[in-house]
Coordinates of C-alpha atoms in Angstrom, one line a residue:
M1 CA 35.4 5.1 3.9
K2 CA 36.1 4.9 7.6
D3 CA 33.7 2.8 9.7
T4 CA 34.8 2.8 13.8
A5 CA 33.8 1.6 16.8
K6 CA 31.9 4.8 17.2
H7 CA 29.7 4.5 14.2
Q8 CA 29.3 0.8 15.5
G9 CA 28.0 1.9 19.0
L10 CA 25.5 4.4 16.7
R11 CA 24.0 1.8 14.9
N12 CA 23.2 -0.4 18.2
Q13 CA 21.7 2.8 19.2
L14 CA 19.9 2.8 16.2
S15 CA 18.8 -0.7 15.9
A16 CA 17.3 -0.4 19.7
V17 CA 15.4 2.7 18.8
L18 CA 13.6 0.8 15.8
E19 CA 13.1 -2.2 18.1
Q20 CA 11.3 0.5 20.4
K21 CA 9.2 1.8 17.7
G22 CA 8.1 -1.9 17.0
I23 CA 10.2 -3.8 14.8
T24 CA 10.4 -7.3 15.5
D25 CA 12.1 -9.1 13.0
K26 CA 15.8 -9.8 14.5
N27 CA 17.0 -10.0 11.0
V28 CA 16.4 -7.1 10.1
L29 CA 17.5 -5.2 13.2
E30 CA 21.1 -7.3 12.8
A31 CA 21.3 -5.9 9.4
I32 CA 20.4 -2.4 10.6
K33 CA 23.4 -2.9 13.1
K34 CA 25.6 -3.8 10.4
V35 CA 25.5 -1.7 7.3
P36 CA 27.5 1.8 7.8
R37 CA 24.8 4.1 7.0
H38 CA 26.9 7.5 7.0
L39 CA 28.7 5.8 4.2
F40 CA 25.8 6.4 1.9
L41 CA 25.5 9.9 2.8
N42 CA 26.8 13.0 1.8
S43 CA 29.9 13.4 4.2
S44 CA 28.0 16.9 5.6
F45 CA 25.6 14.8 7.1
E46 CA 27.8 11.9 8.6
D47 CA 27.1 13.1 12.3
Y48 CA 23.2 12.7 11.7
A49 CA 23.4 9.3 9.8
Y50 CA 22.6 7.4 12.6
Q51 CA 19.1 9.1 13.5
D52 CA 15.9 7.9 12.2
K53 CA 15.7 10.8 9.6
A54 CA 15.4 10.8 6.2
F55 CA 18.3 13.1 3.9
P56 CA 18.7 14.4 0.7
I57 CA 21.2 12.0 -1.8
G58 CA 21.2 13.9 -4.9
A59 CA 18.8 14.3 -8.0
G60 CA 15.6 15.1 -6.0
Q61 CA 15.7 11.6 -4.4
T62 CA 16.3 10.8 -0.6
I63 CA 17.7 7.9 1.5
S64 CA 14.6 6.7 3.1
Q65 CA 14.1 6.9 7.2
P66 CA 15.9 3.8 9.1
Y67 CA 12.2 3.1 10.5
T68 CA 10.7 2.8 7.0
V69 CA 13.6 0.6 5.6
A70 CA 13.2 -1.3 8.7
F71 CA 9.5 -1.5 8.3
Q72 CA 9.6 -2.4 4.9
S73 CA 12.1 -5.2 5.3
Q74 CA 10.3 -6.7 7.9
L75 CA 7.2 -7.1 5.7
L76 CA 9.2 -8.8 3.0
E77 CA 10.0 -11.5 5.4
V78 CA 13.4 -12.5 3.9
E79 CA 14.8 -15.5 4.1
K80 CA 18.4 -16.5 3.2
D81 CA 18.7 -16.5 -0.9
H82 CA 15.4 -15.4 -1.5
K83 CA 15.5 -13.4 -4.8
V84 CA 14.2 -9.8 -4.1
L85 CA 13.6 -7.4 -6.7
E86 CA 14.2 -3.4 -5.5
I87 CA 12.6 -0.7 -7.5
G88 CA 14.4 2.3 -6.7
T89 CA 18.0 1.6 -5.8
G90 CA 18.7 5.3 -4.7
S91 CA 21.6 5.6 -2.5
G92 CA 21.8 1.9 -2.1
Y93 CA 21.4 1.6 1.6
Q94 CA 17.8 -0.4 1.5
T95 CA 19.8 -2.8 -1.2
A96 CA 22.6 -3.2 1.7
V97 CA 20.2 -4.1 4.5
L98 CA 18.6 -6.5 1.9
Y99 CA 21.9 -8.0 1.4
A100 CA 22.8 -8.1 4.8
M101 CA 19.2 -10.1 5.4
G102 CA 20.7 -12.8 3.3
A103 CA 18.8 -11.9 0.2
K104 CA 19.9 -11.9 -3.5
V105 CA 19.1 -8.4 -4.6
F106 CA 18.2 -6.9 -8.1
S107 CA 17.6 -3.7 -7.9
V108 CA 16.3 -1.0 -10.8
E109 CA 17.2 2.8 -10.5
R110 CA 15.8 5.5 -12.9
Q111 CA 18.3 8.3 -12.3
N112 CA 21.5 7.5 -14.1
E113 CA 23.6 9.8 -11.7
L114 CA 22.3 7.9 -8.6
F115 CA 22.9 4.6 -10.5
K116 CA 26.4 5.4 -11.4
T117 CA 27.2 6.6 -7.7
T118 CA 25.8 3.5 -6.0
S119 CA 27.2 0.8 -8.3
L120 CA 30.7 2.3 -7.7
L121 CA 30.2 2.3 -3.6
L122 CA 28.3 -1.1 -3.3
P123 CA 31.7 -2.9 -4.2
K124 CA 33.8 -0.9 -2.0
L125 CA 31.8 -1.9 1.0
N126 CA 31.6 -5.5 0.0
I127 CA 28.0 -5.8 -0.8
R128 CA 27.2 -7.5 -3.9
P129 CA 23.7 -7.5 -5.4
K130 CA 22.9 -10.2 -8.0
H131 CA 21.9 -7.2 -10.6
L132 CA 22.0 -3.5 -10.4
S133 CA 20.1 -1.9 -13.4
F134 CA 19.6 1.6 -14.7
G135 CA 16.1 1.5 -16.2
D136 CA 12.2 2.1 -15.6
G137 CA 11.1 0.7 -12.2
Y138 CA 7.4 0.2 -13.5
K139 CA 8.4 -2.4 -15.9
G140 CA 10.3 -4.4 -13.3
L141 CA 13.1 -6.9 -14.3
P142 CA 11.1 -9.8 -16.2
N143 CA 14.3 -11.6 -17.6
Y144 CA 15.0 -12.3 -13.9
A145 CA 11.7 -13.2 -12.6
P146 CA 10.0 -14.7 -10.8
F147 CA 10.7 -13.2 -7.2
D148 CA 10.3 -14.0 -3.5
S149 CA 9.6 -10.7 -3.1
I150 CA 9.5 -6.9 -4.7
I151 CA 10.0 -3.7 -2.7
V152 CA 9.2 -0.4 -3.8
T153 CA 10.9 2.7 -2.2
A154 CA 8.9 5.2 -4.1
G155 CA 5.5 6.4 -3.8
A156 CA 3.6 4.8 -6.7
P157 CA 0.0 6.2 -8.1
M158 CA -1.2 2.5 -8.4
I159 CA 0.7 -0.8 -8.2
P160 CA 2.1 -1.8 -11.8
K161 CA 1.0 -4.6 -13.3
P162 CA 4.1 -5.7 -14.5
L163 CA 5.4 -5.8 -11.0
M164 CA 2.7 -7.9 -9.8
A165 CA 3.2 -10.1 -13.0
Q166 CA 6.9 -10.9 -11.5
L167 CA 6.1 -12.3 -7.9
K168 CA 6.0 -16.0 -7.5
I169 CA 3.2 -17.4 -5.7
G170 CA 3.2 -17.1 -1.7
G171 CA 5.7 -13.9 -2.8
R172 CA 5.0 -10.6 -1.4
L173 CA 5.0 -7.0 -2.9
V174 CA 5.5 -4.2 -0.6
I175 CA 4.5 -0.7 -2.0
P176 CA 3.7 2.7 -1.1
V177 CA 0.5 3.7 -3.0
G178 CA -1.1 7.1 -3.4
D179 CA -0.1 10.7 -3.4
D180 CA 1.3 12.4 -0.4
P181 CA 1.5 10.7 1.9
Q182 CA 1.0 6.8 0.8
I183 CA -0.4 4.1 2.4
M184 CA 2.1 1.2 2.7
T185 CA 0.6 -1.8 0.8
M186 CA 1.4 -5.2 0.8
L187 CA 0.0 -7.9 -1.6
I188 CA 0.5 -11.7 -1.1
R189 CA 0.2 -13.7 -4.1
K190 CA -2.4 -16.6 -3.7
N191 CA -2.4 -17.7 -7.2
E192 CA -1.8 -16.8 -10.9
T193 CA -4.6 -14.5 -10.7
Q194 CA -5.3 -13.7 -6.9
F195 CA -3.6 -11.7 -4.7
E196 CA -4.6 -10.5 -1.1
K197 CA -4.1 -7.0 0.3
H198 CA -2.8 -5.7 3.6
E199 CA -2.4 -1.9 4.2
F200 CA -0.3 -0.7 6.7
G201 CA -0.8 3.2 7.4
E202 CA 0.6 6.3 5.8
F203 CA 4.2 6.8 5.1
R204 CA 5.8 9.7 3.0
F205 CA 8.1 9.1 -0.1
V206 CA 9.4 10.3 -3.4
P207 CA 7.1 9.7 -6.0
L208 CA 7.6 6.5 -8.4
L209 CA 8.4 8.0 -11.9
E210 CA 8.0 6.1 -15.2
N211 CA 10.8 5.9 -17.9
K212 CA 14.5 6.5 -17.1
N213 CA 16.2 10.0 -16.8

């Protein structure tokens, strides 16, 4: 579990690349500089960890491209102590970025193999989400709702209604919608029944699957 000055230098470079690509939220860029992405990857990928690329992490899943992580994180407009629900813990990298941004993170993962690995990894890195659970992301976490924002890290054919219901008024839900590629979509909850919708172009994600595995 080594994190060296060389790794830090590579993170600083990655943060600069993301800034050039249009990421403006300083809180996001600082989090990218802090989180040791190489520790979330299979060690065979370590030399490539700070390139702006996605990599396989097991169970047919991927660790998202840093630009995608930064883009979704920026859309959330995270403030300190915001309650953020993450659907698709995966490697835990996005979880760690949100945590570094000051969020109280609640995260759900449906792949038991990934859930177990990530649950062990995060405490070792001193990253302490409020709640990690093994379950069906389509259902969200109603017992912990409402949330300031919800981030979905897999492509969904439609926006799950339970997630919309678990959002605070004024809260943001960021989700890639569609088959392949997906359209990055953000809903802002205006009141009990109304949501304002924004779209941000095409991205590629693994599919959001129902039920747990």
